[in-house]
Amino acid sequence: MQHIKVECGYCPPENKKTQFHGTHQDWEMHPSWIAGVEALNAYGDWVSSVVLPIAFQWIEEHKPEVYATVPEDVKDDVGVAIAAAFKLVKELSAYQNGMKKRAAYEAAVADGTWNPSNTNPVWTGIVKKVRTETEEAFAEQSSLLGDTPR
């Protein structure tokens, strides 16, 4: 997962299978460790391949404002460009409204009134399936693994 800018333009990485998949042999580490590392890398690939191109499209559309305070020698630094853009985004109404909604969300979670049924239903379904299948895989081996941490 590469984060490269050339002449103030973002060079998105290829959208390919995570490079950590299969790096460790199945017998080398705890299954949860292997799954966790592979999942974390897949998340990083998703951010690099999907989220960052969206961010850099916004930066391209607002290039004069974003780069107005960025020193010439760091204009191709991904972190500096993101930081400069984020400084601008924090002033926009969508971000500020989102912060208000975030506070309301956290209050509702804290007092038990939050209804998550419509929040990220696809991702929620995937998480539940992965958790269930992981628990089932360990349960199938419980006669050998006993009650060791999973």
C-alpha positions in Angstrom: 0.0 0.0 0.0 1.8 3.0 -1.3 1.1 6.7 -0.6 2.9 8.6 -3.4 2.5 12.1 -4.7 4.4 13.4 -7.7 4.2 17.1 -8.7 1.3 17.7 -6.3 -0.7 14.8 -7.8 -1.7 11.6 -6.0 -0.6 8.3 -7.5 -3.1 5.7 -6.3 -1.9 2.2 -5.6 -3.0 -0.7 -7.7 -6.2 -2.3 -6.3 -4.8 -5.8 -5.7 -5.0 -8.6 -3.1 -3.4 -7.7 0.2 0.3 -8.4 0.1 0.3 -10.0 3.6 -2.1 -12.7 2.6 -0.1 -15.9 2.7 3.0 -14.2 4.1 3.0 -16.4 7.1 2.3 -20.1 6.8 -0.9 -21.2 8.4 1.0 -23.3 11.0 3.5 -20.5 12.0 1.3 -18.3 14.2 -1.9 -18.3 16.2 -4.9 -18.2 13.7 -6.2 -15.0 15.3 -2.9 -13.3 14.8 -2.7 -14.3 11.1 -6.3 -13.3 10.5 -5.8 -10.0 12.4 -2.6 -9.0 10.5 -4.2 -9.9 7.1 -7.4 -8.1 8.0 -5.5 -5.0 9.2 -3.5 -5.0 6.0 -6.7 -5.4 3.9 -8.1 -2.4 5.7 -5.0 -0.4 4.9 -5.3 -1.4 1.3 -9.0 -0.3 1.3 -8.0 3.1 2.7 -5.2 3.4 0.1 -7.2 2.2 -2.9 -10.6 3.8 -2.1 -10.6 6.5 0.6 -7.4 8.3 -0.3 -8.2 8.7 -4.0 -11.5 10.4 -2.8 -9.5 12.7 -0.5 -7.0 13.5 -3.1 -9.7 14.3 -5.7 -11.1 16.8 -3.2 -7.5 18.2 -2.7 -7.1 18.5 -6.5 -10.4 20.4 -6.7 -9.2 22.8 -3.9 -5.5 22.8 -4.8 -4.9 26.6 -4.4 -6.5 26.7 -0.9 -4.9 23.5 0.2 -1.3 24.4 -0.9 -1.5 28.1 0.0 0.4 27.5 3.3 2.4 24.4 2.3 6.2 25.1 1.8 7.5 24.3 -1.6 9.9 21.6 -0.4 7.1 19.4 1.1 4.3 19.8 -1.5 4.7 16.2 -2.4 4.5 14.9 1.2 1.3 13.0 1.5 1.0 13.7 5.3 1.5 17.4 4.8 -1.1 17.6 2.0 -3.6 15.7 4.1 -3.0 17.9 7.1 -3.4 21.1 5.1 -6.6 19.7 3.5 -8.0 18.6 6.9 -7.4 22.0 8.4 -9.7 23.4 5.7 -12.3 20.6 5.9 -12.6 21.2 9.7 -14.0 24.6 8.9 -16.7 23.3 6.5 -20.3 22.9 7.5 -20.5 19.2 6.7 -17.6 18.5 9.1 -19.0 20.8 11.8 -22.5 19.3 11.5 -20.9 15.9 11.7 -19.2 16.8 14.9 -22.5 17.9 16.4 -24.1 14.6 15.3 -21.1 12.7 16.8 -21.7 14.3 20.2 -25.4 13.4 20.0 -24.5 9.8 18.9 -22.1 9.4 21.8 -24.7 10.7 24.3 -27.3 8.3 22.9 -24.8 5.3 23.2 -24.0 6.4 26.7 -27.6 6.6 27.8 -28.7 3.4 26.0 -31.0 5.1 23.5 -29.0 4.6 20.3 -30.6 2.3 17.7 -27.9 0.9 15.5 -30.2 -1.1 13.2 -29.7 1.3 10.2 -26.0 2.0 10.9 -23.7 0.3 8.4 -25.9 -2.8 7.9 -23.6 -4.4 5.3 -20.5 -4.0 7.3 -22.4 -5.1 10.5 -23.5 -8.3 8.7 -20.0 -9.1 7.6 -18.6 -8.6 11.1 -21.3 -10.8 12.6 -20.6 -13.5 10.0 -16.8 -13.4 10.5 -17.2 -13.5 14.3 -19.6 -16.4 14.2 -17.5 -18.4 11.8 -14.4 -17.8 13.8 -16.1 -18.9 17.0 -17.4 -22.0 15.2 -14.0 -22.9 13.9 -12.5 -22.7 17.4 -15.5 -24.6 18.9 -14.9 -27.4 16.4 -11.4 -27.9 18.0 -12.5 -27.3 21.6 -11.8 -31.0 22.6 -8.1 -30.3 21.7 -7.8 -26.6 22.6 -9.9 -26.7 25.8 -10.7 -23.3 27.3 -7.5 -21.5 26.1 -7.9 -17.9 25.0 -8.9 -17.5 21.4 
